[in-house]
Amino acid sequence: MILSIPLAWLQLKRERVRLLVALAGISFAVILMFMQLGFRDALFDSAVRFHQSLEGDIFLINPKSTALIAMARFPEERLYQARGFDGVETGSPIYLDFGLWRNPEQKERKTRGILVIGFDPSQQIFNYAQLTKNPKNPSPTEIEQVRQGFDRINLQDVVLFDRDSRAEFGRIACAYELYAKGQGEPITSENLLKTCKVKEEAELIRLKTEFFGSGPLQPLMTEVSDRRITVGGLITLGASFGADGNMITSDLNFLRIFSSRPKGSIDVGLIKVQPGKTGSEVLSQMRPPTEAIEKSPLRPLKQMIARFGGPPVPEPKVCFAGASPEDKQNWPRCLCPLVSTAATNNLSPLPKDVCVLSKAEFVAFEQYYWQTSTTIGFIFAFGTVMGFVVGTIIVYQILYTDVTDHLAEYATLKAMGYKNSYLLSVVFQEALILAILGFIPGVTASIFLYNTINSATNLPVAMTPGRALLVFSLAIVMCCISGTIAVRKVQSADPAEIF
């Protein structure tokens, strides 16, 4: 009969104020874990949006490069050499640098750093769908608008602006869509209201007058590093911890903005393989196994790919031909040296000033930097642990107090013949009930906070089923640990001492 009585729930709800305090504490711990994990994942996701939007199979970088925000340059000649390998279809140079963007809405000449991306528009290296306003479910119209924008950057000093850049760059997306709608582009009033973050169309008219005056609409112009540029379209990459905003333009426009930079010096080489070939086949030519090394420089990379997804990386046995101890020490910076005897192609080995990466490795290369070379990843992981510890302490205090208050009842049950195992199960049931009831308001509040943070910062912070399941599991474990500590009081309950 006793088994049919929800003893754990009855004990918890008997003290309603204590129950509410316990749930508030658990919800706080859940929110703290969600926030830390959300920020950490946003760090990794925002850092590789650019990488994932690229349509390439193999990527060349300088071994001294550490991340997208700290790329070392290498000669474009290496890209020409790589084109000579069997199976390579095209090779495209990518230029990266930070320019100073002037907010056109501000009269004073204040500037803010923006990541400028340059490439040859005659070669499609971007996945247009990934650069639309809704990359997860883009419409044909949105894809076509992005494609037309890439056509425009062939014109002198025309750039594409990232609509998800931080607000400090100005209301560029709103101004451009108002201009584009006036030029006949298929932009609905509903989308305009969302972009401009207003509620009524009358406010759109006010904004149009504010941006363009009462005369005819003019293309949106501003300055980047003292170079006059025109915004010719919008793309979506999003702000990250490394760059507050992004813009894409042609290689020629890029070199006009950064006029002191030599044309033959590039930051990334993007290679597409021929139809019928795979990236791994071409990679095997560029970096064939030569001799085993004591510590694989790809080991951290393999772990990162396993963590973030991507095809498996074969156990590498690569090294520089005649590598010096200094070369070996520098391997982890590159993660994967590009070396080749290229006997089948009759090519000379590529020099040591370039690395070759698959796309999964290129993505993991960036994530590896933010995970290991900055304190940000550690801080968020530490915050998650602190949330777990705080929740454990709160639940323990609640359960311990509850057990102490009902010690006489537990002793009575013992005197009636109930074993410690039953009494322990009651305490664990209380812990599980607290975990479940505390998780519900915690996840609800976290979703609201995610949306608020996303709107304020444009960071890709969103609730995912995997993260929700992880935090729920942590909440269960947290409460079970607390229950395990608290049940020691139940085990010590002696009917003879109580009565």
mmCIF file of N, CA and C in Angstrom, residues 370-488:
data_model
loop_
_atom_site.group_PDB
_atom_site.id
_atom_site.type_symbol
_atom_site.label_atom_id
_atom_site.label_comp_id
_atom_site.label_asym_id
_atom_site.label_seq_id
_atom_site.Cartn_x
_atom_site.Cartn_y
_atom_site.Cartn_z
ATOM 1 N N TRP A 370 40.012 28.721 -31.214
ATOM 2 C CA TRP A 370 39.167 29.328 -30.192
ATOM 3 C C TRP A 370 39.023 28.432 -28.970
ATOM 4 N N GLN A 371 39.182 27.123 -29.177
ATOM 5 C CA GLN A 371 39.061 26.190 -28.058
ATOM 6 C C GLN A 371 40.318 26.176 -27.195
ATOM 7 N N THR A 372 41.485 26.269 -27.834
ATOM 8 C CA THR A 372 42.730 26.041 -27.097
ATOM 9 C C THR A 372 43.607 27.275 -26.948
ATOM 10 N N SER A 373 43.511 28.207 -27.870
ATOM 11 C CA SER A 373 44.450 29.332 -27.867
ATOM 12 C C SER A 373 43.881 30.591 -27.239
ATOM 13 N N THR A 374 42.647 30.564 -26.819
ATOM 14 C CA THR A 374 42.049 31.706 -26.140
ATOM 15 C C THR A 374 41.463 31.241 -24.816
ATOM 16 N N THR A 375 41.249 32.177 -23.931
ATOM 17 C CA THR A 375 40.659 31.839 -22.632
ATOM 18 C C THR A 375 39.143 31.767 -22.692
ATOM 19 N N ILE A 376 38.563 32.153 -23.836
ATOM 20 C CA ILE A 376 37.110 32.228 -23.920
ATOM 21 C C ILE A 376 36.477 30.859 -23.742
ATOM 22 N N GLY A 377 37.003 29.856 -24.472
ATOM 23 C CA GLY A 377 36.436 28.518 -24.355
ATOM 24 C C GLY A 377 36.529 27.985 -22.935
ATOM 25 N N PHE A 378 37.679 28.227 -22.282
ATOM 26 C CA PHE A 378 37.850 27.763 -20.905
ATOM 27 C C PHE A 378 36.885 28.474 -19.966
ATOM 28 N N ILE A 379 36.701 29.769 -20.171
ATOM 29 C CA ILE A 379 35.817 30.539 -19.295
ATOM 30 C C ILE A 379 34.391 30.002 -19.358
ATOM 31 N N PHE A 380 33.908 29.733 -20.573
ATOM 32 C CA PHE A 380 32.541 29.228 -20.699
ATOM 33 C C PHE A 380 32.410 27.822 -20.115
ATOM 34 N N ALA A 381 33.433 26.987 -20.321
ATOM 35 C CA ALA A 381 33.401 25.646 -19.735
ATOM 36 C C ALA A 381 33.423 25.732 -18.211
ATOM 37 N N PHE A 382 34.239 26.640 -17.689
ATOM 38 C CA PHE A 382 34.306 26.813 -16.241
ATOM 39 C C PHE A 382 32.980 27.330 -15.697
ATOM 40 N N GLY A 383 32.336 28.234 -16.431
ATOM 41 C CA GLY A 383 31.026 28.736 -16.013
ATOM 42 C C GLY A 383 29.988 27.633 -15.952
ATOM 43 N N THR A 384 30.048 26.698 -16.909
ATOM 44 C CA THR A 384 29.124 25.562 -16.889
ATOM 45 C C THR A 384 29.347 24.705 -15.651
ATOM 46 N N VAL A 385 30.605 24.452 -15.332
ATOM 47 C CA VAL A 385 30.927 23.663 -14.134
ATOM 48 C C VAL A 385 30.438 24.380 -12.880
ATOM 49 N N MET A 386 30.615 25.696 -12.834
ATOM 50 C CA MET A 386 30.160 26.449 -11.668
ATOM 51 C C MET A 386 28.646 26.374 -11.526
ATOM 52 N N GLY A 387 27.927 26.442 -12.640
ATOM 53 C CA GLY A 387 26.477 26.288 -12.579
ATOM 54 C C GLY A 387 26.079 24.932 -12.041
ATOM 55 N N PHE A 388 26.807 23.913 -12.475
ATOM 56 C CA PHE A 388 26.541 22.554 -11.995
ATOM 57 C C PHE A 388 26.792 22.462 -10.488
ATOM 58 N N VAL A 389 27.892 23.043 -10.025
ATOM 59 C CA VAL A 389 28.227 22.991 -8.597
ATOM 60 C C VAL A 389 27.205 23.765 -7.772
ATOM 61 N N VAL A 390 26.825 24.948 -8.254
ATOM 62 C CA VAL A 390 25.829 25.753 -7.538
ATOM 63 C C VAL A 390 24.518 24.987 -7.411
ATOM 64 N N GLY A 391 24.079 24.381 -8.504
ATOM 65 C CA GLY A 391 22.842 23.607 -8.457
ATOM 66 C C GLY A 391 22.935 22.433 -7.506
ATOM 67 N N THR A 392 24.083 21.764 -7.505
ATOM 68 C CA THR A 392 24.272 20.618 -6.605
ATOM 69 C C THR A 392 24.162 21.046 -5.147
ATOM 70 N N ILE A 393 24.786 22.168 -4.812
ATOM 71 C CA ILE A 393 24.741 22.656 -3.428
ATOM 72 C C ILE A 393 23.319 23.041 -3.033
ATOM 73 N N ILE A 394 22.610 23.717 -3.935
ATOM 74 C CA ILE A 394 21.240 24.139 -3.626
ATOM 75 C C ILE A 394 20.345 22.932 -3.376
ATOM 76 N N VAL A 395 20.409 21.958 -4.270
ATOM 77 C CA VAL A 395 19.560 20.772 -4.112
ATOM 78 C C VAL A 395 19.941 20.010 -2.847
ATOM 79 N N TYR A 396 21.233 19.930 -2.565
ATOM 80 C CA TYR A 396 21.655 19.222 -1.349
ATOM 81 C C TYR A 396 21.085 19.896 -0.102
ATOM 82 N N GLN A 397 21.151 21.221 -0.062
ATOM 83 C CA GLN A 397 20.638 21.931 1.108
ATOM 84 C C GLN A 397 19.145 21.687 1.284
ATOM 85 N N ILE A 398 18.405 21.684 0.177
ATOM 86 C CA ILE A 398 16.962 21.452 0.258
ATOM 87 C C ILE A 398 16.678 20.033 0.734
ATOM 88 N N LEU A 399 17.351 19.060 0.128
ATOM 89 C CA LEU A 399 17.100 17.662 0.498
ATOM 90 C C LEU A 399 17.554 17.381 1.929
ATOM 91 N N TYR A 400 18.687 17.929 2.313
ATOM 92 C CA TYR A 400 19.187 17.684 3.664
ATOM 93 C C TYR A 400 18.216 18.256 4.701
ATOM 94 N N THR A 401 17.732 19.477 4.431
ATOM 95 C CA THR A 401 16.770 20.081 5.356
ATOM 96 C C THR A 401 15.488 19.272 5.413
ATOM 97 N N ASP A 402 15.033 18.796 4.247
ATOM 98 C CA ASP A 402 13.805 18.000 4.210
ATOM 99 C C ASP A 402 13.976 16.692 4.980
ATOM 100 N N VAL A 403 15.115 16.040 4.778
ATOM 101 C CA VAL A 403 15.365 14.777 5.487
ATOM 102 C C VAL A 403 15.447 15.014 6.990
ATOM 103 N N THR A 404 16.122 16.100 7.386
ATOM 104 C CA THR A 404 16.244 16.399 8.816
ATOM 105 C C THR A 404 14.881 16.660 9.446
ATOM 106 N N ASP A 405 14.025 17.413 8.733
ATOM 107 C CA ASP A 405 12.699 17.720 9.265
ATOM 108 C C ASP A 405 11.821 16.484 9.381
ATOM 109 N N HIS A 406 12.056 15.490 8.526
ATOM 110 C CA HIS A 406 11.217 14.287 8.525
ATOM 111 C C HIS A 406 11.970 13.071 9.052
ATOM 112 N N LEU A 407 13.003 13.329 9.840
ATOM 113 C CA LEU A 407 13.798 12.213 10.343
ATOM 114 C C LEU A 407 12.968 11.278 11.215
ATOM 115 N N ALA A 408 12.066 11.849 11.999
ATOM 116 C CA ALA A 408 11.213 11.001 12.847
ATOM 117 C C ALA A 408 10.329 10.092 12.001
ATOM 118 N N GLU A 409 9.789 10.627 10.888
ATOM 119 C CA GLU A 409 8.949 9.808 10.019
ATOM 120 C C GLU A 409 9.755 8.677 9.377
ATOM 121 N N TYR A 410 10.990 9.002 8.959
ATOM 122 C CA TYR A 410 11.835 7.949 8.384
ATOM 123 C C TYR A 410 12.147 6.873 9.424
ATOM 124 N N ALA A 411 12.413 7.306 10.660
ATOM 125 C CA ALA A 411 12.687 6.333 11.722
ATOM 126 C C ALA A 411 11.466 5.462 11.988
ATOM 127 N N THR A 412 10.284 6.068 11.923
ATOM 128 C CA THR A 412 9.057 5.291 12.119
ATOM 129 C C THR A 412 8.906 4.229 11.039
ATOM 130 N N LEU A 413 9.176 4.613 9.791
ATOM 131 C CA LEU A 413 9.094 3.642 8.694
ATOM 132 C C LEU A 413 10.101 2.519 8.897
ATOM 133 N N LYS A 414 11.290 2.884 9.398
ATOM 134 C CA LYS A 414 12.273 1.845 9.693
ATOM 135 C C LYS A 414 11.750 0.893 10.755
ATOM 136 N N ALA A 415 11.115 1.462 11.800
ATOM 137 C CA ALA A 415 10.573 0.627 12.873
ATOM 138 C C ALA A 415 9.456 -0.272 12.371
ATOM 139 N N MET A 416 8.752 0.183 11.329
ATOM 140 C CA MET A 416 7.668 -0.620 10.750
ATOM 141 C C MET A 416 8.201 -1.724 9.839
ATOM 142 N N GLY A 417 9.501 -1.726 9.583
ATOM 143 C CA GLY A 417 10.081 -2.807 8.800
ATOM 144 C C GLY A 417 10.563 -2.426 7.416
ATOM 145 N N TYR A 418 10.424 -1.147 7.054
ATOM 146 C CA TYR A 418 10.890 -0.745 5.731
ATOM 147 C C TYR A 418 12.406 -0.614 5.736
ATOM 148 N N LYS A 419 13.005 -1.096 4.674
ATOM 149 C CA LYS A 419 14.458 -1.130 4.591
ATOM 150 C C LYS A 419 15.011 0.227 4.153
ATOM 151 N N ASN A 420 16.306 0.351 4.351
ATOM 152 C CA ASN A 420 16.975 1.586 3.923
ATOM 153 C C ASN A 420 16.793 1.846 2.433
ATOM 154 N N SER A 421 16.732 0.783 1.631
ATOM 155 C CA SER A 421 16.610 0.947 0.183
ATOM 156 C C SER A 421 15.343 1.704 -0.186
ATOM 157 N N TYR A 422 14.250 1.449 0.534
ATOM 158 C CA TYR A 422 13.004 2.167 0.246
ATOM 159 C C TYR A 422 13.139 3.638 0.624
ATOM 160 N N LEU A 423 13.723 3.888 1.793
ATOM 161 C CA LEU A 423 13.885 5.265 2.233
ATOM 162 C C LEU A 423 14.812 6.037 1.296
ATOM 163 N N LEU A 424 15.842 5.349 0.824
ATOM 164 C CA LEU A 424 16.742 5.996 -0.129
ATOM 165 C C LEU A 424 16.023 6.321 -1.429
ATOM 166 N N SER A 425 15.142 5.421 -1.858
ATOM 167 C CA SER A 425 14.401 5.664 -3.100
ATOM 168 C C SER A 425 13.512 6.887 -2.977
ATOM 169 N N VAL A 426 12.976 7.134 -1.779
ATOM 170 C CA VAL A 426 12.136 8.317 -1.573
ATOM 171 C C VAL A 426 12.957 9.588 -1.774
ATOM 172 N N VAL A 427 14.153 9.604 -1.213
ATOM 173 C CA VAL A 427 15.011 10.783 -1.353
ATOM 174 C C VAL A 427 15.411 10.996 -2.813
ATOM 175 N N PHE A 428 15.734 9.914 -3.510
ATOM 176 C CA PHE A 428 16.102 10.044 -4.918
ATOM 177 C C PHE A 428 14.908 10.484 -5.765
ATOM 178 N N GLN A 429 13.717 10.041 -5.402
ATOM 179 C CA GLN A 429 12.525 10.507 -6.116
ATOM 180 C C GLN A 429 12.357 12.013 -5.939
ATOM 181 N N GLU A 430 12.596 12.494 -4.722
ATOM 182 C CA GLU A 430 12.525 13.938 -4.492
ATOM 183 C C GLU A 430 13.542 14.670 -5.371
ATOM 184 N N ALA A 431 14.734 14.108 -5.463
ATOM 185 C CA ALA A 431 15.773 14.737 -6.283
ATOM 186 C C ALA A 431 15.354 14.794 -7.745
ATOM 187 N N LEU A 432 14.782 13.715 -8.257
ATOM 188 C CA LEU A 432 14.348 13.692 -9.658
ATOM 189 C C LEU A 432 13.200 14.660 -9.894
ATOM 190 N N ILE A 433 12.270 14.725 -8.953
ATOM 191 C CA ILE A 433 11.148 15.664 -9.092
ATOM 192 C C ILE A 433 11.666 17.096 -9.134
ATOM 193 N N LEU A 434 12.600 17.410 -8.249
ATOM 194 C CA LEU A 434 13.175 18.756 -8.245
ATOM 195 C C LEU A 434 13.895 19.051 -9.561
ATOM 196 N N ALA A 435 14.613 18.060 -10.092
ATOM 197 C CA ALA A 435 15.343 18.262 -11.347
ATOM 198 C C ALA A 435 14.388 18.554 -12.495
ATOM 199 N N ILE A 436 13.314 17.780 -12.588
ATOM 200 C CA ILE A 436 12.366 17.951 -13.695
ATOM 201 C C ILE A 436 11.615 19.269 -13.571
ATOM 202 N N LEU A 437 11.097 19.548 -12.365
ATOM 203 C CA LEU A 437 10.324 20.779 -12.180
ATOM 204 C C LEU A 437 11.206 22.021 -12.290
ATOM 205 N N GLY A 438 12.462 21.918 -11.874
ATOM 206 C CA GLY A 438 13.360 23.061 -11.992
ATOM 207 C C GLY A 438 13.851 23.279 -13.406
ATOM 208 N N PHE A 439 13.911 22.209 -14.210
ATOM 209 C CA PHE A 439 14.398 22.323 -15.585
ATOM 210 C C PHE A 439 13.402 23.067 -16.469
ATOM 211 N N ILE A 440 12.110 22.846 -16.247
ATOM 212 C CA ILE A 440 11.085 23.428 -17.135
ATOM 213 C C ILE A 440 11.151 24.954 -17.158
ATOM 214 N N PRO A 441 11.079 25.650 -16.015
ATOM 215 C CA PRO A 441 11.215 27.121 -16.094
ATOM 216 C C PRO A 441 12.610 27.557 -16.529
ATOM 217 N N GLY A 442 13.620 26.732 -16.224
ATOM 218 C CA GLY A 442 14.979 27.083 -16.624
ATOM 219 C C GLY A 442 15.147 27.104 -18.129
ATOM 220 N N VAL A 443 14.638 26.080 -18.817
ATOM 221 C CA VAL A 443 14.776 26.027 -20.272
ATOM 222 C C VAL A 443 13.900 27.088 -20.928
ATOM 223 N N THR A 444 12.730 27.366 -20.338
ATOM 224 C CA THR A 444 11.852 28.408 -20.892
ATOM 225 C C THR A 444 12.517 29.778 -20.821
ATOM 226 N N ALA A 445 13.091 30.088 -19.660
ATOM 227 C CA ALA A 445 13.779 31.376 -19.510
ATOM 228 C C ALA A 445 15.006 31.454 -20.417
ATOM 229 N N SER A 446 15.683 30.334 -20.608
ATOM 230 C CA SER A 446 16.885 30.322 -21.451
ATOM 231 C C SER A 446 16.538 30.601 -22.908
ATOM 232 N N ILE A 447 15.430 30.049 -23.391
ATOM 233 C CA ILE A 447 14.999 30.320 -24.768
ATOM 234 C C ILE A 447 14.749 31.812 -24.953
ATOM 235 N N PHE A 448 14.081 32.419 -23.979
ATOM 236 C CA PHE A 448 13.820 33.862 -24.044
ATOM 237 C C PHE A 448 15.132 34.647 -24.050
ATOM 238 N N LEU A 449 16.060 34.256 -23.192
ATOM 239 C CA LEU A 449 17.348 34.953 -23.130
ATOM 240 C C LEU A 449 18.155 34.751 -24.410
ATOM 241 N N TYR A 450 18.098 33.550 -24.985
ATOM 242 C CA TYR A 450 18.783 33.299 -26.258
ATOM 243 C C TYR A 450 18.276 34.252 -27.333
ATOM 244 N N ASN A 451 16.952 34.376 -27.432
ATOM 245 C CA ASN A 451 16.368 35.254 -28.454
ATOM 246 C C ASN A 451 16.775 36.708 -28.220
ATOM 247 N N THR A 452 16.794 37.109 -26.950
ATOM 248 C CA THR A 452 17.190 38.478 -26.624
ATOM 249 C C THR A 452 18.644 38.734 -27.006
ATOM 250 N N ILE A 453 19.518 37.792 -26.677
ATOM 251 C CA ILE A 453 20.947 37.935 -26.989
ATOM 252 C C ILE A 453 21.173 37.936 -28.496
ATOM 253 N N ASN A 454 20.457 37.072 -29.207
ATOM 254 C CA ASN A 454 20.593 37.014 -30.663
ATOM 255 C C ASN A 454 20.191 38.331 -31.309
ATOM 256 N N SER A 455 19.111 38.934 -30.811
ATOM 257 C CA SER A 455 18.656 40.208 -31.369
ATOM 258 C C SER A 455 19.631 41.335 -31.050
ATOM 259 N N ALA A 456 20.243 41.281 -29.864
ATOM 260 C CA ALA A 456 21.119 42.369 -29.434
ATOM 261 C C ALA A 456 22.514 42.277 -30.035
ATOM 262 N N THR A 457 23.009 41.063 -30.260
ATOM 263 C CA THR A 457 24.404 40.889 -30.678
ATOM 264 C C THR A 457 24.580 40.229 -32.036
ATOM 265 N N ASN A 458 23.497 39.639 -32.595
ATOM 266 C CA ASN A 458 23.556 38.886 -33.856
ATOM 267 C C ASN A 458 24.428 37.642 -33.761
ATOM 268 N N LEU A 459 24.759 37.213 -32.555
ATOM 269 C CA LEU A 459 25.470 35.946 -32.389
ATOM 270 C C LEU A 459 24.486 34.795 -32.571
ATOM 271 N N PRO A 460 24.914 33.692 -33.178
ATOM 272 C CA PRO A 460 24.003 32.565 -33.434
ATOM 273 C C PRO A 460 23.714 31.765 -32.165
ATOM 274 N N VAL A 461 23.027 32.408 -31.218
ATOM 275 C CA VAL A 461 22.664 31.747 -29.964
ATOM 276 C C VAL A 461 21.228 31.263 -30.095
ATOM 277 N N ALA A 462 21.022 29.974 -30.063
ATOM 278 C CA ALA A 462 19.680 29.402 -30.195
ATOM 279 C C ALA A 462 19.633 28.079 -29.458
ATOM 280 N N MET A 463 18.430 27.739 -28.989
ATOM 281 C CA MET A 463 18.258 26.472 -28.290
ATOM 282 C C MET A 463 18.303 25.325 -29.294
ATOM 283 N N THR A 464 19.024 24.290 -28.945
ATOM 284 C CA THR A 464 19.103 23.092 -29.779
ATOM 285 C C THR A 464 18.668 21.887 -28.959
ATOM 286 N N PRO A 465 18.074 20.880 -29.601
ATOM 287 C CA PRO A 465 17.663 19.678 -28.855
ATOM 288 C C PRO A 465 18.829 19.014 -28.134
ATOM 289 N N GLY A 466 19.990 18.983 -28.782
ATOM 290 C CA GLY A 466 21.145 18.355 -28.159
ATOM 291 C C GLY A 466 21.567 19.057 -26.885
ATOM 292 N N ARG A 467 21.576 20.403 -26.920
ATOM 293 C CA ARG A 467 21.977 21.142 -25.722
ATOM 294 C C ARG A 467 20.928 21.009 -24.623
ATOM 295 N N ALA A 468 19.652 21.029 -25.016
ATOM 296 C CA ALA A 468 18.592 20.855 -24.020
ATOM 297 C C ALA A 468 18.710 19.498 -23.338
ATOM 298 N N LEU A 469 18.981 18.459 -24.127
ATOM 299 C CA LEU A 469 19.137 17.118 -23.555
ATOM 300 C C LEU A 469 20.362 17.057 -22.649
ATOM 301 N N LEU A 470 21.440 17.717 -23.051
ATOM 302 C CA LEU A 470 22.659 17.717 -22.244
ATOM 303 C C LEU A 470 22.415 18.377 -20.892
ATOM 304 N N VAL A 471 21.796 19.556 -20.904
ATOM 305 C CA VAL A 471 21.562 20.267 -19.646
ATOM 306 C C VAL A 471 20.558 19.516 -18.778
ATOM 307 N N PHE A 472 19.548 18.906 -19.407
ATOM 308 C CA PHE A 472 18.591 18.110 -18.630
ATOM 309 C C PHE A 472 19.305 16.943 -17.953
ATOM 310 N N SER A 473 20.204 16.304 -18.687
ATOM 311 C CA SER A 473 20.978 15.198 -18.103
ATOM 312 C C SER A 473 21.854 15.697 -16.962
ATOM 313 N N LEU A 474 22.473 16.876 -17.154
ATOM 314 C CA LEU A 474 23.290 17.446 -16.085
ATOM 315 C C LEU A 474 22.447 17.776 -14.859
ATOM 316 N N ALA A 475 21.217 18.258 -15.102
ATOM 317 C CA ALA A 475 20.330 18.564 -13.974
ATOM 318 C C ALA A 475 19.966 17.296 -13.209
ATOM 319 N N ILE A 476 19.713 16.206 -13.940
ATOM 320 C CA ILE A 476 19.406 14.927 -13.291
ATOM 321 C C ILE A 476 20.604 14.449 -12.471
ATOM 322 N N VAL A 477 21.786 14.481 -13.090
ATOM 323 C CA VAL A 477 23.000 14.044 -12.387
ATOM 324 C C VAL A 477 23.261 14.931 -11.176
ATOM 325 N N MET A 478 23.060 16.226 -11.360
ATOM 326 C CA MET A 478 23.268 17.188 -10.278
ATOM 327 C C MET A 478 22.392 16.858 -9.073
ATOM 328 N N CYS A 479 21.127 16.586 -9.331
ATOM 329 C CA CYS A 479 20.205 16.281 -8.241
ATOM 330 C C CYS A 479 20.482 14.902 -7.636
ATOM 331 N N CYS A 480 20.904 13.957 -8.466
ATOM 332 C CA CYS A 480 21.220 12.621 -7.943
ATOM 333 C C CYS A 480 22.448 12.663 -7.033
ATOM 334 N N ILE A 481 23.438 13.480 -7.413
ATOM 335 C CA ILE A 481 24.617 13.630 -6.552
ATOM 336 C C ILE A 481 24.209 14.229 -5.209
ATOM 337 N N SER A 482 23.355 15.244 -5.267
ATOM 338 C CA SER A 482 22.872 15.851 -4.026
ATOM 339 C C SER A 482 22.104 14.839 -3.192
ATOM 340 N N GLY A 483 21.276 14.031 -3.876
ATOM 341 C CA GLY A 483 20.518 13.007 -3.155
ATOM 342 C C GLY A 483 21.423 11.974 -2.518
ATOM 343 N N THR A 484 22.492 11.610 -3.232
ATOM 344 C CA THR A 484 23.431 10.615 -2.698
ATOM 345 C C THR A 484 24.073 11.104 -1.403
ATOM 346 N N ILE A 485 24.383 12.399 -1.347
ATOM 347 C CA ILE A 485 24.987 12.953 -0.128
ATOM 348 C C ILE A 485 23.949 13.063 0.989
ATOM 349 N N ALA A 486 22.728 13.453 0.616
ATOM 350 C CA ALA A 486 21.696 13.679 1.628
ATOM 351 C C ALA A 486 21.189 12.389 2.257
ATOM 352 N N VAL A 487 21.220 11.264 1.528
ATOM 353 C CA VAL A 487 20.648 10.020 2.056
ATOM 354 C C VAL A 487 21.459 9.467 3.220
ATOM 355 N N ARG A 488 22.667 9.945 3.392
ATOM 356 C CA ARG A 488 23.456 9.458 4.527
ATOM 357 C C ARG A 488 22.761 9.779 5.841
#
